[in-house]
Amino acid sequence: MATPLQPIIVVRKRKRGAHPHHGGAWKVAYADFVTAMMAFFLVMWLVATMPQEQLGGIADYFKNPSAVAGKAATMAPGRAGPGGAGEAPIRMFDHARKSPDASPIRTPGATPQSSGGAQKAGDAADRRELEALKRALEKAVASSQALAPFKDQLLIDITPEGLRIQIVDAHNRPMFDLGSPTLRDYTRDILFELAGYFEQVDNRIAISGHTDTAPYTRRTGYSNWELSAERANAARRALVAGGLSEDKLSRVVGLSSSVPFDRTDPDNPVNRRISIVVLSDAAERIAASVDAGA
Protein backbone atom coordinates (compact mmCIF):
# COMPACT_ATOMS: atom_id res chain seq x y z
CA MET A 1 0.00 0.00 0.00
CA ALA A 2 1.46 3.40 -1.03
CA THR A 3 2.38 5.93 1.67
CA PRO A 4 0.25 9.15 1.45
CA LEU A 5 2.14 12.34 0.46
CA GLN A 6 2.74 14.86 3.23
CA PRO A 7 1.48 18.43 2.55
CA ILE A 8 4.19 20.97 1.75
CA ILE A 9 4.20 23.82 4.29
CA VAL A 10 5.87 27.08 3.21
CA VAL A 11 6.86 29.42 6.05
CA ARG A 12 7.49 33.06 5.05
CA LYS A 13 9.28 35.11 7.63
CA ARG A 14 8.84 38.92 7.73
CA LYS A 15 12.07 40.76 7.35
CA ARG A 16 12.96 42.81 10.35
CA GLY A 17 13.00 46.60 9.84
CA ALA A 18 10.43 46.70 7.05
CA HIS A 19 7.89 49.55 7.22
CA PRO A 20 4.38 49.67 5.88
CA HIS A 21 3.74 51.73 2.76
CA HIS A 22 2.79 55.36 3.58
CA GLY A 23 1.41 56.50 0.26
CA GLY A 24 2.29 59.81 -1.44
CA ALA A 25 0.75 62.39 0.95
CA TRP A 26 4.20 63.60 1.98
CA LYS A 27 4.87 64.66 -1.61
CA VAL A 28 1.97 67.11 -1.48
CA ALA A 29 3.22 68.62 1.77
CA TYR A 30 6.74 68.87 0.40
CA ALA A 31 5.50 70.56 -2.77
CA ASP A 32 3.59 73.14 -0.69
CA PHE A 33 6.73 73.79 1.36
CA VAL A 34 8.87 74.31 -1.73
CA THR A 35 6.25 76.68 -3.21
CA ALA A 36 6.10 78.71 0.00
CA MET A 37 9.89 78.97 0.13
CA MET A 38 10.01 80.11 -3.48
CA ALA A 39 7.41 82.81 -2.77
CA PHE A 40 9.31 83.90 0.35
CA PHE A 41 12.62 84.29 -1.48
CA LEU A 42 10.86 86.11 -4.32
CA VAL A 43 9.46 88.64 -1.83
CA MET A 44 12.89 89.02 -0.19
CA TRP A 45 14.44 89.68 -3.60
CA LEU A 46 11.84 92.34 -4.42
CA VAL A 47 12.37 94.05 -1.06
CA ALA A 48 16.14 94.02 -1.54
CA THR A 49 15.86 95.72 -4.94
CA MET A 50 13.21 98.32 -3.96
CA PRO A 51 14.35 101.92 -3.33
CA GLN A 52 14.35 103.13 0.28
CA GLU A 53 11.74 105.83 -0.33
CA GLN A 54 9.29 103.25 -1.69
CA LEU A 55 9.88 101.03 1.34
CA GLY A 56 9.18 104.01 3.58
CA GLY A 57 5.98 104.76 1.65
CA ILE A 58 4.77 101.16 2.01
CA ALA A 59 5.54 101.19 5.73
CA ASP A 60 3.65 104.48 6.14
CA TYR A 61 0.66 103.01 4.33
CA PHE A 62 0.36 100.07 6.72
CA LYS A 63 0.87 102.40 9.69
CA ASN A 64 -1.86 104.77 8.54
CA PRO A 65 -3.79 103.66 5.40
CA SER A 66 -4.70 106.64 3.28
CA ALA A 67 -5.44 107.60 -0.28
CA VAL A 68 -2.46 109.95 -0.11
CA ALA A 69 0.57 108.08 -1.44
CA GLY A 70 3.29 107.50 1.14
CA LYS A 71 6.62 109.07 0.21
CA ALA A 72 8.59 108.92 3.45
CA ALA A 73 12.35 108.71 3.07
CA THR A 74 12.67 106.80 6.33
CA MET A 75 10.84 103.84 7.74
CA ALA A 76 7.83 104.55 9.96
CA PRO A 77 8.41 104.42 13.76
CA GLY A 78 7.36 101.33 15.68
CA ARG A 79 4.58 100.61 18.15
CA ALA A 80 1.86 102.58 16.45
CA GLY A 81 3.37 105.74 17.78
CA PRO A 82 3.63 108.54 18.33
CA GLY A 83 0.48 108.86 16.32
CA GLY A 84 -1.05 105.44 16.84
CA ALA A 85 -3.42 103.89 14.35
CA GLY A 86 -4.78 105.73 11.36
CA GLU A 87 -7.97 107.54 12.11
CA ALA A 88 -8.95 109.64 9.10
CA PRO A 89 -12.50 110.81 9.84
CA ILE A 90 -13.47 110.05 6.25
CA ARG A 91 -12.92 107.09 3.96
CA MET A 92 -10.93 108.46 1.06
CA PHE A 93 -10.41 105.28 -0.97
CA ASP A 94 -13.57 105.63 -3.07
CA HIS A 95 -11.95 108.31 -5.21
CA ALA A 96 -10.11 105.56 -7.10
CA ARG A 97 -13.42 104.25 -8.44
CA LYS A 98 -14.32 107.49 -10.25
CA SER A 99 -14.93 107.11 -13.94
CA PRO A 100 -11.90 108.08 -16.04
CA ASP A 101 -13.89 110.73 -17.92
CA ALA A 102 -15.04 112.48 -14.76
CA SER A 103 -14.19 116.16 -14.69
CA PRO A 104 -11.62 117.25 -12.10
CA ILE A 105 -13.01 118.70 -8.89
CA ARG A 106 -11.28 121.61 -7.25
CA THR A 107 -11.22 122.57 -3.63
CA PRO A 108 -13.05 125.88 -3.11
CA GLY A 109 -10.59 128.75 -3.38
CA ALA A 110 -7.94 126.66 -5.09
CA THR A 111 -6.41 127.72 -8.40
CA PRO A 112 -6.14 125.19 -11.23
CA GLN A 113 -2.68 123.69 -11.61
CA SER A 114 -1.08 124.00 -15.02
CA SER A 115 0.84 120.75 -14.64
CA GLY A 116 1.48 117.85 -12.31
CA GLY A 117 4.86 119.35 -11.50
CA ALA A 118 3.29 122.54 -10.17
CA GLN A 119 0.94 120.50 -7.98
CA LYS A 120 3.84 118.48 -6.59
CA ALA A 121 5.72 121.68 -5.85
CA GLY A 122 2.68 123.02 -4.03
CA ASP A 123 2.35 119.82 -2.00
CA ALA A 124 6.04 119.98 -1.08
CA ALA A 125 5.66 123.57 0.09
CA ASP A 126 2.56 122.61 2.07
CA ARG A 127 4.45 119.79 3.79
CA ARG A 128 7.29 122.14 4.70
CA GLU A 129 4.74 124.50 6.25
CA LEU A 130 3.21 121.67 8.28
CA GLU A 131 6.65 120.53 9.42
CA ALA A 132 7.43 124.10 10.51
CA LEU A 133 4.17 124.16 12.46
CA LYS A 134 5.10 120.85 14.06
CA ARG A 135 8.45 122.25 15.21
CA ALA A 136 6.75 125.36 16.58
CA LEU A 137 4.25 123.26 18.54
CA GLU A 138 6.98 121.02 19.93
CA LYS A 139 8.90 124.10 21.04
CA ALA A 140 5.77 125.52 22.64
CA VAL A 141 5.05 122.27 24.47
CA ALA A 142 8.55 122.38 25.93
CA SER A 143 8.41 126.03 27.02
CA SER A 144 4.78 127.13 27.46
CA GLN A 145 3.43 127.20 30.99
CA ALA A 146 0.04 126.04 29.69
CA LEU A 147 1.39 123.14 27.62
CA ALA A 148 4.59 121.95 29.31
CA PRO A 149 2.82 120.08 32.15
CA PHE A 150 1.00 118.01 29.52
CA LYS A 151 3.89 117.14 27.23
CA ASP A 152 3.33 113.43 27.88
CA GLN A 153 -0.32 113.77 26.85
CA LEU A 154 0.25 115.81 23.68
CA LEU A 155 1.29 113.56 20.78
CA ILE A 156 2.34 115.35 17.60
CA ASP A 157 3.21 113.65 14.32
CA ILE A 158 2.97 114.00 10.54
CA THR A 159 0.55 111.58 8.84
CA PRO A 160 -0.51 111.28 5.18
CA GLU A 161 -3.54 113.43 6.07
CA GLY A 162 -1.46 116.22 7.60
CA LEU A 163 -0.17 117.32 10.99
CA ARG A 164 -1.93 115.44 13.80
CA ILE A 165 -2.12 116.57 17.42
CA GLN A 166 -3.63 114.09 19.87
CA ILE A 167 -4.63 115.05 23.40
CA VAL A 168 -4.84 111.80 25.38
CA ASP A 169 -6.06 110.91 28.85
CA ALA A 170 -3.72 109.83 31.63
CA HIS A 171 -4.60 107.73 34.68
CA ASN A 172 -4.71 110.68 37.05
CA ARG A 173 -5.33 113.50 34.58
CA PRO A 174 -8.32 113.01 32.24
CA MET A 175 -9.17 115.61 29.60
CA PHE A 176 -12.91 115.42 30.33
CA ASP A 177 -15.11 114.74 33.32
CA LEU A 178 -15.88 111.04 33.69
CA GLY A 179 -18.49 109.95 31.13
CA SER A 180 -19.11 113.59 30.20
CA PRO A 181 -18.29 115.95 27.30
CA THR A 182 -17.40 118.70 29.81
CA LEU A 183 -13.82 119.90 29.34
CA ARG A 184 -11.52 120.17 32.31
CA ASP A 185 -10.11 123.67 32.83
CA TYR A 186 -6.59 122.64 31.84
CA THR A 187 -7.91 120.97 28.67
CA ARG A 188 -9.59 124.23 27.70
CA ASP A 189 -6.29 126.07 28.32
CA ILE A 190 -4.47 123.61 26.04
CA LEU A 191 -7.00 124.12 23.23
CA PHE A 192 -6.87 127.91 23.63
CA GLU A 193 -3.10 127.75 23.24
CA LEU A 194 -3.27 125.47 20.18
CA ALA A 195 -5.88 127.63 18.44
CA GLY A 196 -3.39 130.48 17.95
CA TYR A 197 -0.96 128.16 16.14
CA PHE A 198 -3.66 126.66 13.92
CA GLU A 199 -4.76 130.14 12.91
CA GLN A 200 -1.27 130.89 11.56
CA VAL A 201 -1.65 128.46 8.63
CA ASP A 202 -4.21 128.38 5.83
CA ASN A 203 -4.92 124.65 6.21
CA ARG A 204 -8.28 123.49 7.47
CA ILE A 205 -8.83 121.44 10.63
CA ALA A 206 -10.48 118.04 11.22
CA ILE A 207 -11.41 117.02 14.76
CA SER A 208 -12.30 113.53 15.95
CA GLY A 209 -13.29 112.26 19.40
CA HIS A 210 -12.36 108.81 20.73
CA THR A 211 -13.34 106.72 23.76
CA ASP A 212 -12.21 103.43 25.26
CA THR A 213 -14.31 100.25 25.06
CA ALA A 214 -16.04 100.69 28.43
CA PRO A 215 -19.79 100.84 27.64
CA TYR A 216 -21.73 103.97 28.55
CA THR A 217 -24.61 102.97 30.83
CA ARG A 218 -25.86 106.18 32.44
CA ARG A 219 -28.53 107.04 29.86
CA THR A 220 -30.68 104.77 27.77
CA GLY A 221 -29.94 105.08 24.06
CA TYR A 222 -26.76 107.07 24.70
CA SER A 223 -23.49 105.37 23.82
CA ASN A 224 -19.81 106.06 23.28
CA TRP A 225 -20.67 107.24 19.77
CA GLU A 226 -22.66 110.17 21.12
CA LEU A 227 -20.10 110.80 23.86
CA SER A 228 -17.15 110.91 21.44
CA ALA A 229 -19.05 113.20 19.05
CA GLU A 230 -19.98 115.60 21.86
CA ARG A 231 -16.41 115.67 23.10
CA ALA A 232 -15.17 116.50 19.61
CA ASN A 233 -17.71 119.32 19.44
CA ALA A 234 -16.62 120.58 22.86
CA ALA A 235 -13.05 120.71 21.56
CA ARG A 236 -14.29 122.62 18.50
CA ARG A 237 -16.03 125.21 20.64
CA ALA A 238 -12.90 125.68 22.75
CA LEU A 239 -10.71 126.16 19.66
CA VAL A 240 -13.12 128.73 18.23
CA ALA A 241 -13.24 130.53 21.57
CA GLY A 242 -9.43 130.53 21.51
CA GLY A 243 -9.34 132.37 18.17
CA LEU A 244 -9.71 129.70 15.46
CA SER A 245 -11.87 130.86 12.55
CA GLU A 246 -15.06 128.86 12.00
CA ASP A 247 -14.42 128.59 8.26
CA LYS A 248 -11.18 126.68 8.92
CA LEU A 249 -13.11 123.72 10.31
CA SER A 250 -13.42 120.86 7.84
CA ARG A 251 -15.26 118.20 9.86
CA VAL A 252 -16.00 117.22 13.44
CA VAL A 253 -16.77 113.55 14.11
CA GLY A 254 -17.06 111.00 16.91
CA LEU A 255 -15.42 107.62 16.34
CA SER A 256 -16.24 105.95 19.67
CA SER A 257 -13.74 103.11 20.30
CA SER A 258 -13.47 102.08 16.64
CA VAL A 259 -9.88 103.40 16.26
CA PRO A 260 -8.00 102.56 19.48
CA PHE A 261 -4.58 104.07 20.05
CA ASP A 262 -3.46 101.01 22.02
CA ARG A 263 -4.91 97.95 20.31
CA THR A 264 -3.38 95.58 22.86
CA ASP A 265 -5.23 97.19 25.78
CA PRO A 266 -8.68 98.56 24.82
CA ASP A 267 -9.14 100.03 28.33
CA ASN A 268 -5.89 101.99 28.28
CA PRO A 269 -6.61 105.67 29.14
CA VAL A 270 -4.71 106.83 26.02
CA ASN A 271 -7.57 105.45 23.92
CA ARG A 272 -9.71 108.29 25.32
CA ARG A 273 -8.46 111.21 23.30
CA ILE A 274 -9.19 114.13 21.00
CA SER A 275 -7.39 114.10 17.65
CA ILE A 276 -6.91 117.33 15.70
CA VAL A 277 -5.53 117.06 12.15
CA VAL A 278 -4.26 120.10 10.27
CA LEU A 279 -5.17 118.76 6.84
CA SER A 280 -2.66 118.81 4.01
CA ASP A 281 -3.66 120.24 0.63
CA ALA A 282 -3.54 116.76 -0.91
CA ALA A 283 -5.91 115.35 1.73
CA GLU A 284 -8.26 118.30 1.19
CA ARG A 285 -8.37 117.71 -2.56
CA ILE A 286 -9.21 114.04 -2.13
CA ALA A 287 -11.80 114.76 0.54
CA ALA A 288 -13.44 117.33 -1.70
CA SER A 289 -13.58 114.90 -4.63
CA VAL A 290 -15.11 112.16 -2.46
CA ASP A 291 -17.70 114.53 -0.99
CA ALA A 292 -18.65 115.84 -4.43
CA GLY A 293 -18.85 112.33 -5.85
CA ALA A 294 -21.14 111.25 -3.04
Coordinates of N, CA, C and O in Angstrom, one line a residue, residues 139-262:
K139 N 8.2 123.1 20.2 CA 8.9 124.1 21.0 C 8.0 124.7 22.1 O 8.4 124.9 23.2
A140 N 6.7 125.0 21.7 CA 5.8 125.5 22.6 C 5.5 124.6 23.8 O 5.3 125.0 24.9
V141 N 5.3 123.3 23.4 CA 5.1 122.3 24.5 C 6.2 122.2 25.5 O 5.9 122.0 26.7
A142 N 7.4 122.4 25.0 CA 8.5 122.4 25.9 C 8.7 123.6 26.8 O 9.2 123.6 27.9
S143 N 8.2 124.8 26.3 CA 8.4 126.0 27.0 C 7.2 126.7 27.6 O 7.3 127.5 28.5
S144 N 6.0 126.4 27.0 CA 4.8 127.1 27.5 C 4.3 126.6 28.8 O 4.3 125.4 29.1
Q145 N 3.9 127.6 29.7 CA 3.4 127.2 31.0 C 2.1 126.4 30.9 O 1.8 125.6 31.7
A146 N 1.3 126.7 29.8 CA 0.0 126.0 29.7 C 0.2 124.6 29.1 O -0.6 123.8 29.4
L147 N 1.3 124.4 28.3 CA 1.4 123.1 27.6 C 2.4 122.2 28.2 O 2.3 121.0 28.2
A148 N 3.5 122.8 28.8 CA 4.6 121.9 29.3 C 4.2 120.9 30.3 O 4.6 119.7 30.2
P149 N 3.2 121.1 31.2 CA 2.8 120.1 32.2 C 2.1 118.9 31.5 O 2.0 117.8 32.1
F150 N 1.7 119.1 30.2 CA 1.0 118.0 29.5 C 1.8 117.4 28.3 O 1.2 116.9 27.4
K151 N 3.1 117.6 28.4 CA 3.9 117.1 27.2 C 3.8 115.6 27.0 O 3.9 115.2 25.9
D152 N 3.5 114.9 28.0 CA 3.3 113.4 27.9 C 2.0 113.1 27.3 O 1.7 111.9 26.9
Q153 N 1.0 114.0 27.3 CA -0.3 113.8 26.9 C -0.6 114.5 25.5 O -1.7 114.4 25.0
L154 N 0.4 115.2 25.0 CA 0.3 115.8 23.7 C 1.2 115.1 22.7 O 2.4 115.1 22.8
L155 N 0.6 114.4 21.8 CA 1.3 113.6 20.8 C 1.2 114.2 19.4 O 0.1 114.4 18.9
I156 N 2.3 114.6 18.8 CA 2.3 115.4 17.6 C 3.1 114.6 16.6 O 4.2 114.1 16.8
D157 N 2.5 114.4 15.4 CA 3.2 113.6 14.3 C 2.6 114.1 13.0 O 1.5 114.6 12.9
I158 N 3.4 113.8 11.9 CA 3.0 114.0 10.5 C 2.4 112.7 10.0 O 3.1 111.7 10.0
T159 N 1.2 112.7 9.5 CA 0.6 111.6 8.8 C 0.3 111.9 7.4 O 0.4 113.1 7.0
P160 N -0.1 111.0 6.6 CA -0.5 111.3 5.2 C -1.6 112.3 5.1 O -1.8 113.0 4.0
E161 N -2.5 112.4 6.1 CA -3.5 113.4 6.1 C -3.1 114.8 6.5 O -3.7 115.8 6.1
G162 N -2.0 114.9 7.2 CA -1.5 116.2 7.6 C -0.8 116.1 9.0 O -0.3 115.1 9.4
L163 N -0.8 117.3 9.7 CA -0.2 117.3 11.0 C -1.2 117.0 12.0 O -2.3 117.6 12.1
R164 N -1.0 115.9 12.8 CA -1.9 115.4 13.8 C -1.5 115.7 15.2 O -0.3 115.4 15.6
I165 N -2.4 116.3 16.0 CA -2.1 116.6 17.4 C -3.2 115.8 18.2 O -4.4 116.0 18.0
Q166 N -2.7 114.9 19.1 CA -3.6 114.1 19.9 C -3.5 114.5 21.3 O -2.4 114.5 21.9
I167 N -4.6 114.7 22.0 CA -4.6 115.0 23.4 C -5.2 113.8 24.1 O -6.4 113.5 23.9
V168 N -4.4 113.1 24.8 CA -4.8 111.8 25.4 C -5.0 111.9 26.9 O -4.4 112.8 27.6
D169 N -5.8 111.0 27.4 CA -6.1 110.9 28.8 C -4.9 110.2 29.5 O -4.2 109.4 28.9
A170 N -4.7 110.5 30.8 CA -3.7 109.8 31.6 C -4.5 109.3 32.8 O -5.6 109.7 33.1
H171 N -3.9 108.4 33.6 CA -4.6 107.7 34.7 C -5.1 108.8 35.7 O -6.3 108.7 36.1
N172 N -4.3 109.7 36.0 CA -4.7 110.7 37.1 C -5.0 112.1 36.5 O -5.2 113.0 37.3
R173 N -5.1 112.2 35.2 CA -5.3 113.5 34.6 C -6.2 113.4 33.3 O -5.6 113.4 32.2
P174 N -7.5 113.1 33.4 CA -8.3 113.0 32.2 C -8.6 114.4 31.6 O -8.5 115.4 32.3
M175 N -8.9 114.4 30.3 CA -9.2 115.6 29.6 C -10.6 116.1 29.8 O -10.9 117.3 29.7
F176 N -11.5 115.1 30.1 CA -12.9 115.4 30.3 C -13.4 114.8 31.7 O -12.7 114.0 32.2
D177 N -14.5 115.4 32.2 CA -15.1 114.7 33.3 C -15.5 113.3 33.0 O -15.8 113.0 31.8
L178 N -15.6 112.4 33.9 CA -15.9 111.0 33.7 C -17.2 110.9 33.0 O -18.3 111.3 33.5
G179 N -17.2 110.2 31.8 CA -18.5 110.0 31.1 C -19.2 111.2 30.7 O -20.4 111.2 30.5
S180 N -18.5 112.3 30.5 CA -19.1 113.6 30.2 C -18.3 114.3 29.1 O -17.1 114.1 29.0
P181 N -19.0 115.1 28.3 CA -18.3 116.0 27.3 C -17.8 117.3 27.9 O -17.3 118.1 27.1
T182 N -17.8 117.5 29.2 CA -17.4 118.7 29.8 C -15.9 118.7 29.9 O -15.3 117.8 30.5
L183 N -15.3 119.8 29.3 CA -13.8 119.9 29.3 C -13.3 120.3 30.7 O -13.9 121.1 31.4
R184 N -12.2 119.7 31.1 CA -11.5 120.2 32.3 C -10.9 121.5 32.0 O -10.6 121.9 30.9
D185 N -10.7 122.3 33.0 CA -10.1 123.7 32.8 C -8.8 123.6 32.1 O -8.5 124.4 31.2
Y186 N -7.9 122.7 32.5 CA -6.6 122.6 31.8 C -6.7 122.2 30.4 O -5.9 122.6 29.5
T187 N -7.7 121.4 30.1 CA -7.9 121.0 28.7 C -8.3 122.2 27.8 O -7.8 122.4 26.7
R188 N -9.2 123.0 28.4 CA -9.6 124.2 27.7 C -8.4 125.1 27.5 O -8.2 125.8 26.4
D189 N -7.5 125.2 28.5 CA -6.3 126.1 28.3 C -5.4 125.5 27.2 O -4.8 126.3 26.4
I190 N -5.3 124.2 27.1 CA -4.5 123.6 26.0 C -5.0 124.0 24.7 O -4.3 124.4 23.8
L191 N -6.4 123.8 24.5 CA -7.0 124.1 23.2 C -6.9 125.6 22.9 O -6.7 126.0 21.7
F192 N -7.0 126.5 23.9 CA -6.9 127.9 23.6 C -5.5 128.2 23.1 O -5.3 129.0 22.1
E193 N -4.5 127.5 23.7 CA -3.1 127.7 23.2 C -2.9 127.2 21.8 O -2.2 127.9 21.0
L194 N -3.4 126.1 21.5 CA -3.3 125.5 20.2 C -4.0 126.3 19.1 O -3.5 126.3 18.0
A195 N -5.1 126.9 19.4 CA -5.9 127.6 18.4 C -5.1 128.7 17.8 O -5.2 128.9 16.5
G196 N -4.2 129.4 18.5 CA -3.4 130.5 17.9 C -2.4 130.0 16.9 O -2.2 130.6 15.9
Y197 N -1.9 128.8 17.1 CA -1.0 128.2 16.1 C -1.7 127.7 14.9 O -1.2 127.9 13.8
F198 N -2.9 127.1 15.1 CA -3.7 126.7 13.9 C -4.1 127.8 13.0 O -4.2 127.7 11.8
E199 N -4.3 129.0 13.7 CA -4.8 130.1 12.9 C -3.6 130.7 12.0 O -3.9 131.5 11.1
Q200 N -2.4 130.3 12.3 CA -1.3 130.9 11.6 C -1.1 130.3 10.2 O -0.4 130.8 9.3
V201 N -1.8 129.1 9.9 CA -1.7 128.5 8.6 C -3.0 128.5 7.9 O -4.0 128.7 8.6
D202 N -3.0 128.3 6.6 CA -4.2 128.4 5.8 C -5.0 127.0 5.8 O -6.1 127.0 5.4
N203 N -4.3 126.0 6.3 CA -4.9 124.7 6.2 C -6.2 124.6 7.1 O -6.2 125.2 8.1
R204 N -7.1 123.7 6.7 CA -8.3 123.5 7.5 C -8.0 122.4 8.5 O -7.1 121.7 8.5
I205 N -9.0 122.3 9.4 CA -8.8 121.4 10.6 C -9.9 120.4 10.6 O -11.1 120.6 10.4
A206 N -9.5 119.1 11.0 CA -10.5 118.0 11.2 C -10.3 117.6 12.7 O -9.2 117.4 13.1
I207 N -11.4 117.4 13.4 CA -11.4 117.0 14.8 C -12.2 115.7 14.9 O -13.3 115.6 14.4
S208 N -11.6 114.8 15.7 CA -12.3 113.5 15.9 C -12.2 113.2 17.4 O -11.1 113.4 18.1
G209 N -13.3 112.7 18.0 CA -13.3 112.3 19.4 C -13.2 110.8 19.5 O -13.8 110.0 18.7
H210 N -12.6 110.2 20.5 CA -12.4 108.8 20.7 C -12.6 108.4 22.2 O -12.3 109.2 23.1
T211 N -13.1 107.2 22.4 CA -13.3 106.7 23.8 C -12.7 105.4 23.9 O -12.2 104.8 22.9
D212 N -12.7 104.8 25.1 CA -12.2 103.4 25.3 C -13.4 102.5 25.0 O -14.5 102.9 24.6
T213 N -13.2 101.2 25.3 CA -14.3 100.3 25.1 C -15.3 100.1 26.2 O -16.3 99.3 26.1
A214 N -15.1 100.8 27.3 CA -16.0 100.7 28.4 C -17.4 101.2 28.0 O -17.5 102.3 27.5
P215 N -18.5 100.4 28.1 CA -19.8 100.8 27.6 C -20.3 102.0 28.5 O -20.1 102.1 29.7
Y216 N -21.1 102.9 27.8 CA -21.7 104.0 28.5 C -23.1 103.5 29.0 O -23.9 103.1 28.2
T217 N -23.4 103.6 30.3 CA -24.6 103.0 30.8 C -25.5 103.9 31.6 O -26.5 103.6 32.2
R218 N -25.1 105.2 31.6 CA -25.9 106.2 32.4 C -27.2 106.5 31.8 O -28.2 106.8 32.5
R219 N -27.3 106.6 30.5 CA -28.5 107.0 29.9 C -28.9 106.0 28.8 O -28.1 105.5 28.0
T220 N -30.2 105.7 28.8 CA -30.7 104.8 27.8 C -30.6 105.4 26.4 O -31.0 106.5 26.2
G221 N -30.1 104.6 25.4 CA -29.9 105.1 24.1 C -28.7 106.0 23.8 O -28.5 106.4 22.7
Y222 N -28.0 106.2 24.8 CA -26.8 107.1 24.7 C -25.5 106.2 24.8 O -25.5 105.4 25.7
S223 N -24.6 106.3 23.9 CA -23.5 105.4 23.8 C -22.2 106.2 23.7 O -22.2 107.4 23.6
N224 N -21.1 105.4 23.5 CA -19.8 106.1 23.3 C -19.8 106.8 22.0 O -18.9 107.7 21.8
W225 N -20.6 106.5 21.0 CA -20.7 107.2 19.8 C -21.1 108.7 20.0 O -20.5 109.6 19.6
E226 N -22.2 108.8 20.8 CA -22.7 110.2 21.1 C -21.6 110.9 22.0 O -21.4 112.1 21.8
L227 N -21.1 110.2 23.0 CA -20.1 110.8 23.9 C -18.9 111.3 23.1 O -18.4 112.4 23.3
S228 N -18.3 110.5 22.2 CA -17.1 110.9 21.4 C -17.5 112.1 20.5 O -16.6 113.0 20.3
A229 N -18.7 112.1 19.9 CA -19.1 113.2 19.1 C -19.2 114.5 19.9 O -18.8 115.6 19.4
E230 N -19.8 114.4 21.0 CA -20.0 115.6 21.9 C -18.6 116.1 22.4 O -18.5 117.3 22.5
R231 N -17.7 115.2 22.7 CA -16.4 115.7 23.1 C -15.7 116.4 22.0 O -15.0 117.4 22.2
A232 N -15.8 115.8 20.8 CA -15.2 116.5 19.6 C -15.8 117.9 19.4 O -15.0 118.9 19.1
N233 N -17.1 118.0 19.6 CA -17.7 119.3 19.4 C -17.3 120.3 20.6 O -17.2 121.5 20.4
A234 N -17.1 119.7 21.8 CA -16.6 120.6 22.9 C -15.2 121.1 22.6 O -14.9 122.3 22.8
A235 N -14.4 120.3 22.0 CA -13.0 120.7 21.6 C -13.1 121.8 20.5 O -12.4 122.8 20.5
R236 N -14.1 121.6 19.6 CA -14.3 122.6 18.5 C -14.7 124.0 19.1 O -14.1 125.0 18.7
R237 N -15.6 124.0 20.0 CA -16.0 125.2 20.6 C -14.9 125.9 21.4 O -14.7 127.1 21.3
A238 N -14.0 125.1 22.0 CA -12.9 125.7 22.8 C -11.9 126.3 21.8 O -11.3 127.4 22.0
L239 N -11.6 125.6 20.7 CA -10.7 126.2 19.7 C -11.2 127.5 19.1 O -10.5 128.4 18.9
V240 N -12.5 127.5 18.8 CA -13.1 128.7 18.2 C -13.0 129.9 19.3 O -12.7 131.0 18.9
A241 N -13.3 129.5 20.5 CA -13.2 130.5 21.6 C -11.8 131.0 21.7 O -11.6 132.2 22.2
G242 N -10.8 130.2 21.4 CA -9.4 130.5 21.5 C -8.9 131.3 20.3 O -7.7 131.7 20.3
G243 N -9.8 131.5 19.3 CA -9.3 132.4 18.2 C -9.3 131.7 16.8 O -9.0 132.3 15.8
L244 N -9.7 130.4 16.7 CA -9.7 129.7 15.5 C -11.0 130.1 14.7 O -12.1 130.1 15.2
S245 N -10.8 130.4 13.4 CA -11.9 130.9 12.6 C -12.8 129.7 12.3 O -12.3 128.6 12.0
E246 N -14.1 129.9 12.3 CA -15.1 128.9 12.0 C -14.9 128.3 10.6 O -15.1 127.1 10.4
D247 N -14.5 129.1 9.6 CA -14.4 128.6 8.3 C -13.2 127.7 8.0 O -13.0 127.1 7.0
K248 N -12.3 127.6 9.0 CA -11.2 126.7 8.9 C -11.5 125.3 9.4 O -10.6 124.4 9.3
L249 N -12.7 125.1 9.9 CA -13.1 123.7 10.3 C -13.6 122.9 9.1 O -14.5 123.3 8.4
S250 N -13.0 121.7 8.9 CA -13.4 120.9 7.8 C -14.5 119.9 8.3 O -15.5 119.7 7.6
R251 N -14.3 119.2 9.4 CA -15.3 118.2 9.9 C -15.0 117.9 11.3 O -13.9 118.0 11.8
V252 N -16.1 117.6 12.0 CA -16.0 117.2 13.4 C -16.8 115.9 13.6 O -18.0 115.9 13.3
V253 N -16.1 114.9 14.1 CA -16.8 113.5 14.1 C -16.5 112.8 15.4 O -15.5 113.1 16.1
G254 N -17.3 111.9 15.8 CA -17.1 111.0 16.9 C -16.9 109.6 16.4 O -17.7 109.1 15.6
L255 N -15.8 109.0 16.8 CA -15.4 107.6 16.3 C -15.5 106.6 17.4 O -15.1 105.4 17.2
S256 N -16.1 106.9 18.6 CA -16.2 105.9 19.7 C -14.9 105.2 19.9 O -13.9 105.8 20.0
S257 N -15.0 103.9 20.1 CA -13.7 103.1 20.3 C -13.3 102.4 19.1 O -12.5 101.4 19.2
S258 N -13.8 102.8 17.9 CA -13.5 102.1 16.6 C -12.0 102.2 16.2 O -11.5 101.4 15.4
V259 N -11.3 103.2 16.6 CA -9.9 103.4 16.3 C -9.0 103.5 17.5 O -8.7 104.6 17.9
P260 N -8.8 102.4 18.2 CA -8.0 102.6 19.5 C -6.6 103.0 19.2 O -6.0 102.6 18.2
F261 N -6.0 103.7 20.1 CA -4.6 104.1 20.1 C -3.7 102.9 20.5 O -2.8 102.5 19.8
D262 N -4.1 102.2 21.5 CA -3.5 101.0 22.0 C -4.4 99.8 21.8 O -5.3 99.5 22.5

